[in-house]
mmCIF file of C-alpha atoms in Angstrom:
data_model
loop_
_atom_site.group_PDB
_atom_site.id
_atom_site.type_symbol
_atom_site.label_atom_id
_atom_site.label_comp_id
_atom_site.label_asym_id
_atom_site.label_seq_id
_atom_site.Cartn_x
_atom_site.Cartn_y
_atom_site.Cartn_z
ATOM 1 C CA MET A 1 51.179 15.647 -55.009
ATOM 2 C CA ALA A 2 50.809 18.715 -57.246
ATOM 3 C CA LEU A 3 50.814 22.150 -55.658
ATOM 4 C CA ILE A 4 47.560 23.837 -54.685
ATOM 5 C CA SER A 5 47.017 27.202 -56.351
ATOM 6 C CA PRO A 6 46.449 30.040 -53.873
ATOM 7 C CA SER A 7 43.311 32.144 -54.172
ATOM 8 C CA ARG A 8 40.984 34.197 -52.004
ATOM 9 C CA ARG A 9 38.862 31.066 -51.488
ATOM 10 C CA LEU A 10 41.830 29.436 -49.758
ATOM 11 C CA ARG A 11 42.150 31.808 -46.853
ATOM 12 C CA ARG A 12 45.296 32.837 -45.032
ATOM 13 C CA THR A 13 45.105 33.395 -41.284
ATOM 14 C CA PRO A 14 46.119 36.183 -38.894
ATOM 15 C CA PHE A 15 49.198 34.064 -38.064
ATOM 16 C CA SER A 16 50.281 33.092 -41.594
ATOM 17 C CA ASP A 17 53.221 35.531 -41.619
ATOM 18 C CA GLY A 18 54.608 33.882 -38.486
ATOM 19 C CA VAL A 19 54.006 30.393 -39.833
ATOM 20 C CA GLU A 20 55.878 31.195 -43.052
ATOM 21 C CA ALA A 21 58.767 32.839 -41.193
ATOM 22 C CA ALA A 22 59.031 29.682 -39.059
ATOM 23 C CA GLY A 23 59.660 27.590 -42.178
ATOM 24 C CA VAL A 24 56.406 25.707 -42.681
ATOM 25 C CA LYS A 25 56.949 22.840 -45.155
ATOM 26 C CA ALA A 26 53.399 21.621 -45.796
ATOM 27 C CA TYR A 27 49.768 22.590 -45.411
ATOM 28 C CA THR A 28 46.411 20.939 -45.684
ATOM 29 C CA VAL A 29 43.093 22.671 -46.397
ATOM 30 C CA TYR A 30 40.686 22.770 -43.467
ATOM 31 C CA ASN A 31 37.462 24.775 -43.444
ATOM 32 C CA HIS A 32 38.684 26.593 -46.578
ATOM 33 C CA MET A 33 41.793 27.775 -44.718
ATOM 34 C CA LEU A 34 45.465 26.868 -44.575
ATOM 35 C CA LEU A 35 46.407 24.490 -41.743
ATOM 36 C CA PRO A 36 50.142 23.759 -41.314
ATOM 37 C CA THR A 37 51.003 20.048 -41.127
ATOM 38 C CA VAL A 38 54.828 19.945 -41.112
ATOM 39 C CA PHE A 39 57.620 22.269 -40.002
ATOM 40 C CA ARG A 40 60.889 20.313 -39.674
ATOM 41 C CA SER A 41 59.506 16.813 -40.279
ATOM 42 C CA VAL A 42 56.497 14.963 -38.880
ATOM 43 C CA GLU A 43 58.815 12.901 -36.666
ATOM 44 C CA GLU A 44 60.952 15.827 -35.461
ATOM 45 C CA ASP A 45 57.814 17.883 -34.742
ATOM 46 C CA TYR A 46 56.433 14.885 -32.820
ATOM 47 C CA HIS A 47 59.458 14.580 -30.523
ATOM 48 C CA HIS A 48 59.569 18.326 -29.883
ATOM 49 C CA LEU A 49 55.841 18.478 -29.054
ATOM 50 C CA LYS A 50 56.344 15.840 -26.358
ATOM 51 C CA GLN A 51 59.406 17.526 -24.880
ATOM 52 C CA ALA A 52 58.935 21.308 -24.998
ATOM 53 C CA VAL A 53 56.229 23.703 -26.197
ATOM 54 C CA GLN A 54 54.785 24.715 -29.547
ATOM 55 C CA VAL A 55 52.595 27.514 -30.896
ATOM 56 C CA TRP A 56 49.995 26.312 -33.403
ATOM 57 C CA ASP A 57 48.063 28.290 -35.984
ATOM 58 C CA VAL A 58 44.647 26.637 -35.736
ATOM 59 C CA ALA A 59 42.636 29.557 -37.063
ATOM 60 C CA CYS A 60 40.979 26.969 -39.319
ATOM 61 C CA GLU A 61 38.936 25.934 -36.256
ATOM 62 C CA ARG A 62 36.290 28.426 -37.318
ATOM 63 C CA GLN A 63 33.666 29.586 -34.854
ATOM 64 C CA VAL A 64 29.932 29.515 -35.371
ATOM 65 C CA GLU A 65 28.455 32.105 -33.024
ATOM 66 C CA LEU A 66 24.929 31.711 -31.666
ATOM 67 C CA ARG A 67 23.621 34.836 -29.981
ATOM 68 C CA GLY A 68 20.133 35.580 -28.695
ATOM 69 C CA PRO A 69 17.399 34.299 -26.359
ATOM 70 C CA ASP A 70 17.119 30.943 -28.171
ATOM 71 C CA ALA A 71 20.850 30.263 -28.424
ATOM 72 C CA GLY A 72 20.791 27.524 -25.778
ATOM 73 C CA ARG A 73 17.815 25.805 -27.377
ATOM 74 C CA LEU A 74 19.546 25.821 -30.754
ATOM 75 C CA VAL A 75 22.748 24.271 -29.386
ATOM 76 C CA GLN A 76 20.712 21.464 -27.805
ATOM 77 C CA LEU A 77 19.022 20.815 -31.159
ATOM 78 C CA LEU A 78 22.462 20.059 -32.571
ATOM 79 C CA THR A 79 23.811 17.499 -30.112
ATOM 80 C CA PRO A 80 22.785 14.413 -28.131
ATOM 81 C CA ARG A 81 24.873 15.646 -25.201
ATOM 82 C CA ASP A 82 22.681 17.079 -22.447
ATOM 83 C CA LEU A 83 23.785 20.698 -22.010
ATOM 84 C CA ARG A 84 21.452 21.717 -19.176
ATOM 85 C CA SER A 85 24.217 21.578 -16.561
ATOM 86 C CA MET A 86 26.700 23.572 -18.645
ATOM 87 C CA LEU A 87 27.637 26.947 -17.162
ATOM 88 C CA PRO A 88 29.229 30.040 -18.714
ATOM 89 C CA GLY A 89 32.986 29.546 -18.569
ATOM 90 C CA GLN A 90 32.823 25.886 -19.590
ATOM 91 C CA CYS A 91 33.755 24.103 -22.814
ATOM 92 C CA PHE A 92 32.027 20.844 -23.817
ATOM 93 C CA TYR A 93 33.035 18.384 -26.520
ATOM 94 C CA VAL A 94 29.781 17.920 -28.428
ATOM 95 C CA PRO A 95 29.060 15.423 -31.212
ATOM 96 C CA ILE A 96 26.845 17.164 -33.776
ATOM 97 C CA VAL A 97 24.383 14.858 -35.559
ATOM 98 C CA ASP A 98 21.758 15.007 -38.301
ATOM 99 C CA GLU A 99 18.250 13.545 -38.243
ATOM 100 C CA THR A 100 19.627 10.018 -38.838
ATOM 101 C CA GLY A 101 22.121 10.267 -35.980
ATOM 102 C CA GLY A 102 25.033 10.649 -38.423
ATOM 103 C CA MET A 103 28.009 12.740 -37.376
ATOM 104 C CA LEU A 104 28.154 16.189 -38.989
ATOM 105 C CA ASN A 105 31.012 17.541 -36.872
ATOM 106 C CA ASP A 106 32.709 17.033 -33.491
ATOM 107 C CA PRO A 107 33.375 20.550 -32.214
ATOM 108 C CA VAL A 108 33.966 22.117 -28.824
ATOM 109 C CA ALA A 109 31.092 24.280 -27.583
ATOM 110 C CA VAL A 110 32.207 27.373 -25.661
ATOM 111 C CA LYS A 111 29.481 28.888 -23.474
ATOM 112 C CA LEU A 112 30.286 32.583 -23.181
ATOM 113 C CA ALA A 113 26.910 33.460 -21.622
ATOM 114 C CA ASN A 114 23.431 31.966 -21.450
ATOM 115 C CA ASP A 115 22.564 33.761 -24.684
ATOM 116 C CA ARG A 116 25.945 33.577 -26.433
ATOM 117 C CA TRP A 117 27.891 30.500 -27.592
ATOM 118 C CA TRP A 118 30.804 29.711 -29.875
ATOM 119 C CA ILE A 119 30.904 26.348 -31.644
ATOM 120 C CA SER A 120 34.574 25.702 -32.471
ATOM 121 C CA ILE A 121 34.206 23.398 -35.443
ATOM 122 C CA ALA A 122 36.112 20.594 -37.142
ATOM 123 C CA ASP A 123 36.331 20.403 -40.922
ATOM 124 C CA SER A 124 32.789 20.715 -42.297
ATOM 125 C CA ASP A 125 30.496 23.586 -43.261
ATOM 126 C CA LEU A 126 28.432 23.436 -40.081
ATOM 127 C CA LEU A 127 27.451 27.100 -40.323
ATOM 128 C CA TYR A 128 24.849 26.371 -43.008
ATOM 129 C CA TRP A 129 23.250 23.474 -41.115
ATOM 130 C CA ILE A 130 22.880 25.646 -38.015
ATOM 131 C CA LYS A 131 21.525 28.592 -39.990
ATOM 132 C CA GLY A 132 18.963 26.293 -41.615
ATOM 133 C CA LEU A 133 17.774 24.952 -38.255
ATOM 134 C CA ALA A 134 17.509 28.444 -36.786
ATOM 135 C CA TYR A 135 15.388 29.606 -39.721
ATOM 136 C CA GLY A 136 13.303 26.425 -39.933
ATOM 137 C CA TYR A 137 12.436 26.495 -36.237
ATOM 138 C CA ARG A 138 11.898 30.295 -36.294
ATOM 139 C CA LEU A 139 14.299 30.756 -33.393
ATOM 140 C CA ASP A 140 15.179 34.141 -31.938
ATOM 141 C CA VAL A 141 18.914 33.794 -32.503
ATOM 142 C CA LEU A 142 21.629 35.269 -34.714
ATOM 143 C CA VAL A 143 23.934 32.681 -36.334
ATOM 144 C CA ASP A 144 27.156 33.914 -37.895
ATOM 145 C CA GLU A 145 30.891 33.268 -38.281
ATOM 146 C CA PRO A 146 32.660 35.824 -36.081
ATOM 147 C CA ASP A 147 36.160 37.137 -36.770
ATOM 148 C CA VAL A 148 37.727 34.791 -34.222
ATOM 149 C CA SER A 149 40.900 32.769 -34.865
ATOM 150 C CA PRO A 150 42.221 30.269 -32.313
ATOM 151 C CA LEU A 151 45.931 30.040 -31.560
ATOM 152 C CA ALA A 152 47.029 26.971 -29.598
ATOM 153 C CA VAL A 153 49.931 26.522 -27.193
ATOM 154 C CA GLN A 154 50.663 22.816 -26.649
ATOM 155 C CA GLY A 155 53.318 20.766 -24.898
ATOM 156 C CA PRO A 156 54.711 20.044 -21.405
ATOM 157 C CA ARG A 157 55.881 23.647 -20.959
ATOM 158 C CA ALA A 158 52.643 25.239 -22.134
ATOM 159 C CA ASP A 159 51.756 26.526 -18.650
ATOM 160 C CA ASP A 160 55.129 28.242 -18.276
ATOM 161 C CA LEU A 161 54.921 29.928 -21.666
ATOM 162 C CA MET A 162 51.353 31.084 -21.180
ATOM 163 C CA ALA A 163 52.155 32.418 -17.704
ATOM 164 C CA ALA A 164 55.030 34.434 -19.155
ATOM 165 C CA VAL A 165 52.608 36.217 -21.503
ATOM 166 C CA PHE A 166 49.294 36.246 -19.600
ATOM 167 C CA GLY A 167 50.411 35.998 -15.957
ATOM 168 C CA ASP A 168 50.130 33.199 -13.422
ATOM 169 C CA ALA A 169 46.324 33.355 -13.416
ATOM 170 C CA VAL A 170 46.450 31.134 -16.499
ATOM 171 C CA ARG A 171 47.721 28.254 -14.366
ATOM 172 C CA ASP A 172 44.422 28.181 -12.464
ATOM 173 C CA ILE A 173 42.282 27.472 -15.541
ATOM 174 C CA ARG A 174 40.871 23.960 -15.258
ATOM 175 C CA PHE A 175 40.585 21.496 -18.139
ATOM 176 C CA PHE A 176 37.832 22.467 -20.588
ATOM 177 C CA ARG A 177 37.265 25.739 -18.758
ATOM 178 C CA PHE A 178 38.149 29.218 -19.964
ATOM 179 C CA ALA A 179 38.972 32.602 -18.494
ATOM 180 C CA HIS A 180 39.028 36.154 -19.823
ATOM 181 C CA LEU A 181 42.646 37.365 -19.745
ATOM 182 C CA ASP A 182 44.287 40.595 -20.854
ATOM 183 C CA PHE A 183 46.761 40.906 -23.711
ATOM 184 C CA GLN A 184 47.988 44.406 -24.497
ATOM 185 C CA GLY A 185 44.753 45.930 -23.223
ATOM 186 C CA HIS A 186 42.506 43.476 -25.085
ATOM 187 C CA ASP A 187 40.277 40.862 -23.468
ATOM 188 C CA MET A 188 40.913 37.319 -24.736
ATOM 189 C CA VAL A 189 39.127 34.046 -24.093
ATOM 190 C CA VAL A 190 41.767 31.500 -23.032
ATOM 191 C CA ALA A 191 40.731 27.848 -22.640
ATOM 192 C CA ARG A 192 42.667 24.866 -21.327
ATOM 193 C CA SER A 193 42.112 22.603 -24.311
ATOM 194 C CA GLY A 194 43.709 21.570 -27.588
ATOM 195 C CA TYR A 195 44.159 18.841 -30.170
ATOM 196 C CA SER A 196 46.958 16.935 -28.451
ATOM 197 C CA LYS A 197 47.487 14.778 -25.366
ATOM 198 C CA GLN A 198 50.424 16.895 -24.208
ATOM 199 C CA GLY A 199 48.335 19.566 -22.489
ATOM 200 C CA GLY A 200 47.965 23.214 -23.262
ATOM 201 C CA PHE A 201 45.668 26.076 -24.198
ATOM 202 C CA GLU A 202 43.674 27.599 -27.010
ATOM 203 C CA ILE A 203 43.493 31.391 -27.267
ATOM 204 C CA TYR A 204 40.478 32.752 -29.131
ATOM 205 C CA VAL A 205 41.838 35.832 -30.906
ATOM 206 C CA GLU A 206 39.119 38.290 -31.933
ATOM 207 C CA GLY A 207 40.158 40.340 -34.941
ATOM 208 C CA GLU A 208 43.173 40.004 -37.215
ATOM 209 C CA GLU A 209 45.188 42.928 -35.886
ATOM 210 C CA LEU A 210 46.237 41.058 -32.721
ATOM 211 C CA GLY A 211 47.321 37.892 -34.526
ATOM 212 C CA MET A 212 50.989 38.627 -35.116
ATOM 213 C CA PRO A 213 51.556 40.653 -31.917
ATOM 214 C CA LEU A 214 50.367 37.645 -29.909
ATOM 215 C CA TRP A 215 52.380 35.197 -32.036
ATOM 216 C CA ASN A 216 55.518 37.305 -31.595
ATOM 217 C CA ALA A 217 54.966 37.735 -27.849
ATOM 218 C CA LEU A 218 54.706 33.969 -27.368
ATOM 219 C CA MET A 219 57.772 33.296 -29.491
ATOM 220 C CA GLU A 220 59.844 35.920 -27.650
ATOM 221 C CA ALA A 221 58.739 34.735 -24.194
ATOM 222 C CA GLY A 222 59.413 31.106 -25.117
ATOM 223 C CA LYS A 223 62.997 31.425 -26.346
ATOM 224 C CA SER A 224 64.385 29.944 -23.127
ATOM 225 C CA MET A 225 61.802 27.136 -23.294
ATOM 226 C CA ASP A 226 62.777 25.957 -26.802
ATOM 227 C CA VAL A 227 59.472 27.157 -28.249
ATOM 228 C CA HIS A 228 58.840 26.254 -31.884
ATOM 229 C CA ALA A 229 56.031 26.787 -34.331
ATOM 230 C CA GLY A 230 54.090 23.541 -34.551
ATOM 231 C CA CYS A 231 50.850 21.985 -35.682
ATOM 232 C CA PRO A 232 48.569 19.051 -34.922
ATOM 233 C CA ASN A 233 50.831 16.028 -35.289
ATOM 234 C CA LEU A 234 49.668 12.912 -37.124
ATOM 235 C CA ILE A 235 51.660 10.450 -35.015
ATOM 236 C CA GLU A 236 50.785 11.980 -31.652
ATOM 237 C CA ARG A 237 47.065 12.250 -32.405
ATOM 238 C CA ILE A 238 46.843 8.595 -33.492
ATOM 239 C CA GLU A 239 48.701 7.466 -30.364
ATOM 240 C CA GLY A 240 46.163 9.407 -28.296
ATOM 241 C CA GLY A 241 43.106 8.285 -30.282
ATOM 242 C CA LEU A 242 42.172 11.826 -31.314
ATOM 243 C CA LEU A 243 39.790 11.472 -34.239
ATOM 244 C CA SER A 244 39.839 13.588 -37.383
ATOM 245 C CA TYR A 245 36.437 14.424 -38.859
ATOM 246 C CA GLY A 246 36.383 13.518 -42.550
ATOM 247 C CA ASN A 247 39.185 10.999 -42.067
ATOM 248 C CA ASP A 248 38.147 8.729 -39.207
ATOM 249 C CA MET A 249 34.422 9.511 -39.236
ATOM 250 C CA THR A 250 31.827 10.956 -41.580
ATOM 251 C CA ASP A 251 28.081 11.537 -41.600
ATOM 252 C CA ASP A 252 27.713 7.801 -42.278
ATOM 253 C CA ASN A 253 28.837 7.132 -38.698
ATOM 254 C CA THR A 254 26.968 7.607 -35.431
ATOM 255 C CA PRO A 255 28.720 8.896 -32.292
ATOM 256 C CA HIS A 256 28.519 5.377 -30.828
ATOM 257 C CA GLU A 257 30.415 3.962 -33.784
ATOM 258 C CA CYS A 258 33.083 6.614 -33.203
ATOM 259 C CA GLY A 259 33.510 5.675 -29.549
ATOM 260 C CA LEU A 260 31.765 8.873 -28.481
ATOM 261 C CA GLY A 261 28.816 7.273 -26.723
ATOM 262 C CA LYS A 262 30.001 8.704 -23.406
ATOM 263 C CA PHE A 263 29.201 12.169 -24.785
ATOM 264 C CA CYS A 264 25.631 11.185 -25.654
ATOM 265 C CA ASN A 265 22.920 11.618 -23.008
ATOM 266 C CA THR A 266 20.301 10.515 -25.481
ATOM 267 C CA GLN A 267 17.557 9.912 -22.937
ATOM 268 C CA THR A 268 17.761 13.431 -21.510
ATOM 269 C CA ALA A 269 18.986 15.487 -24.498
ATOM 270 C CA ILE A 270 15.436 16.629 -25.227
ATOM 271 C CA GLY A 271 15.151 18.422 -28.547
ATOM 272 C CA CYS A 272 18.207 16.922 -30.258
ATOM 273 C CA ILE A 273 17.474 16.498 -33.970
ATOM 274 C CA GLY A 274 18.829 12.934 -34.129
ATOM 275 C CA ARG A 275 17.559 11.785 -30.728
ATOM 276 C CA ASP A 276 15.034 9.217 -31.951
ATOM 277 C CA ALA A 277 17.551 7.561 -34.255
ATOM 278 C CA LEU A 278 20.209 7.490 -31.537
ATOM 279 C CA LEU A 279 17.836 6.021 -28.951
ATOM 280 C CA ARG A 280 17.695 2.910 -31.119
ATOM 281 C CA VAL A 281 21.483 2.862 -31.523
ATOM 282 C CA ALA A 282 22.026 3.323 -27.781
ATOM 283 C CA LYS A 283 19.684 0.418 -27.023
ATOM 284 C CA GLU A 284 20.947 -2.031 -29.640
ATOM 285 C CA GLY A 285 24.588 -0.962 -29.750
ATOM 286 C CA PRO A 286 26.734 -0.282 -32.820
ATOM 287 C CA VAL A 287 27.716 -3.052 -35.225
ATOM 288 C CA LYS A 288 31.097 -1.431 -35.915
ATOM 289 C CA GLN A 289 33.288 0.895 -33.888
ATOM 290 C CA ILE A 290 36.574 2.808 -33.857
ATOM 291 C CA ARG A 291 39.483 0.691 -32.613
ATOM 292 C CA ALA A 292 43.227 1.115 -32.173
ATOM 293 C CA LEU A 293 45.170 -1.129 -34.532
ATOM 294 C CA GLU A 294 48.840 -2.105 -34.357
ATOM 295 C CA ILE A 295 50.220 -2.876 -37.816
ATOM 296 C CA ASP A 296 53.325 -5.055 -38.106
ATOM 297 C CA GLY A 297 56.415 -4.410 -40.198
ATOM 298 C CA PRO A 298 58.373 -1.319 -41.224
ATOM 299 C CA ALA A 299 56.847 2.146 -41.452
ATOM 300 C CA VAL A 300 53.671 2.246 -43.519
ATOM 301 C CA PRO A 301 53.168 4.958 -46.155
ATOM 302 C CA GLY A 302 50.748 7.827 -45.637
ATOM 303 C CA CYS A 303 47.080 6.909 -45.419
ATOM 304 C CA ASP A 304 45.431 9.182 -47.993
ATOM 305 C CA ARG A 305 42.525 6.768 -48.601
ATOM 306 C CA TRP A 306 40.860 4.060 -46.568
ATOM 307 C CA TRP A 307 42.685 0.735 -46.325
ATOM 308 C CA LEU A 308 40.605 -2.429 -46.112
ATOM 309 C CA VAL A 309 40.839 -4.547 -42.973
ATOM 310 C CA LYS A 310 40.309 -8.261 -43.570
ATOM 311 C CA HIS A 311 39.909 -11.503 -41.689
ATOM 312 C CA GLY A 312 40.768 -14.137 -44.223
ATOM 313 C CA ALA A 313 38.894 -13.208 -47.408
ATOM 314 C CA LYS A 314 36.220 -11.239 -45.520
ATOM 315 C CA THR A 315 36.373 -7.439 -45.241
ATOM 316 C CA VAL A 316 35.670 -6.488 -41.619
ATOM 317 C CA GLY A 317 36.683 -2.827 -41.485
ATOM 318 C CA ARG A 318 38.890 -0.025 -42.714
ATOM 319 C CA VAL A 319 41.940 1.900 -41.558
ATOM 320 C CA SER A 320 41.550 5.671 -41.827
ATOM 321 C CA SER A 321 44.745 7.013 -40.174
ATOM 322 C CA ALA A 322 48.126 5.345 -39.718
ATOM 323 C CA ALA A 323 51.738 6.259 -38.958
ATOM 324 C CA TRP A 324 54.981 4.853 -37.587
ATOM 325 C CA SER A 325 55.365 5.627 -33.863
ATOM 326 C CA PRO A 326 58.981 6.258 -32.841
ATOM 327 C CA ASP A 327 58.147 5.938 -29.140
ATOM 328 C CA PHE A 328 56.180 2.685 -29.400
ATOM 329 C CA LYS A 329 58.291 1.214 -32.232
ATOM 330 C CA THR A 330 55.307 0.075 -34.272
ATOM 331 C CA ASN A 331 52.771 1.335 -36.790
ATOM 332 C CA VAL A 332 49.823 2.849 -34.938
ATOM 333 C CA ALA A 333 46.470 3.185 -36.640
ATOM 334 C CA ILE A 334 42.833 4.151 -36.213
ATOM 335 C CA GLY A 335 40.332 1.775 -37.764
ATOM 336 C CA MET A 336 36.590 1.174 -37.942
ATOM 337 C CA VAL A 337 36.086 -2.540 -37.219
ATOM 338 C CA ARG A 338 32.979 -4.725 -37.162
ATOM 339 C CA MET A 339 31.858 -6.033 -33.768
ATOM 340 C CA THR A 340 32.626 -9.616 -34.775
ATOM 341 C CA HIS A 341 36.333 -8.757 -34.922
ATOM 342 C CA TRP A 342 36.882 -5.794 -32.596
ATOM 343 C CA ASP A 343 37.936 -7.626 -29.404
ATOM 344 C CA GLU A 344 41.362 -6.999 -27.854
ATOM 345 C CA GLY A 345 44.043 -9.121 -29.485
ATOM 346 C CA THR A 346 42.080 -10.076 -32.603
ATOM 347 C CA GLU A 347 44.513 -10.673 -35.467
ATOM 348 C CA LEU A 348 43.613 -9.150 -38.839
ATOM 349 C CA THR A 349 45.183 -8.199 -42.151
ATOM 350 C CA VAL A 350 45.407 -4.623 -43.425
ATOM 351 C CA GLU A 351 45.689 -4.009 -47.167
ATOM 352 C CA THR A 352 48.254 -1.183 -47.245
ATOM 353 C CA PRO A 353 49.785 0.411 -50.383
ATOM 354 C CA ALA A 354 52.984 -1.467 -49.404
ATOM 355 C CA GLY A 355 51.126 -4.775 -49.461
ATOM 356 C CA PRO A 356 49.195 -6.815 -46.878
ATOM 357 C CA ARG A 357 50.341 -6.409 -43.267
ATOM 358 C CA GLN A 358 49.404 -8.337 -40.169
ATOM 359 C CA ALA A 359 47.602 -6.261 -37.553
ATOM 360 C CA LYS A 360 46.237 -6.633 -34.046
ATOM 361 C CA VAL A 361 43.280 -4.932 -32.362
ATOM 362 C CA HIS A 362 43.890 -2.972 -29.151
ATOM 363 C CA GLU A 363 41.066 -1.996 -26.822
ATOM 364 C CA ASN A 364 42.870 1.199 -25.806
ATOM 365 C CA PHE A 365 45.045 3.692 -27.631
ATOM 366 C CA TRP A 366 48.683 4.166 -26.732
ATOM 367 C CA ALA A 367 48.548 7.474 -24.879
#
């Protein structure tokens, strides 16, 4: 692929100097920002993530801040997940839908206070949708993108590394909860969350001036733990069934098609924009859904476009993400498959760039 020309529209992050010094080999563009994708190699990064600890520049997970008396009402307009029980200090995974029930984003909502929220978004311009709803409904709320850049610490030794920098209080943070912790006299929101199945934290860094001091502190404290710069890993996320918005799902898909029905309390999520459409989906069920697919043969090439999934001559789905798994010794993939062919063990054919490959449906992902 040709190089991408740098410009002010393709934004660096507060951690870019550290990423470059660590020898980043590839980026993708995510929310108009640089997101590292490879350091040593995808496979080497994969093994290290599972064995040690990594520091990830995920500043591309931009925040949409909602602040004001109607902030809670606005968040509930966005999602079919019932947020009434959510307390300050909690993080919720929230499918965001439009009026048809189509997925617009799958962010994490961070409730800082009853009148202040951060929506930590995947790769779509959600800010403008939320601003439009706030204006259209004449809500008493300020919607903006704050100067907040997440830095993730992921891997089996994440607790040890974080404790070395923030103190042992970090060990007490429960999954999808956050605490306010001190770093060099500055208050930071630290959540137990992240885009891997290996466990870890996301640190919400307010302002650019603390970016490199925090990066350097983590790298120095982690020397004895074999800390490396890392990034979301293609192989590991497919093994764990972690979906990528824009790859595995778009606004043409409902949460139920994406296997996210458990995050939809459609009956009680009063006010959600897409509630009426999703009530029908919840009652009738989806006609296609995300499934784990095992693809036979040697390593498949990169999946930079959808691959057709067939049963005989009939197209019954598509593969959106695929990679060779060193641990499971097979090609692992995420596919959207029609209900007629999504049962465990169903044998299908995937049209890959390397030619047709036999594949099998799995009900569960590998990790």
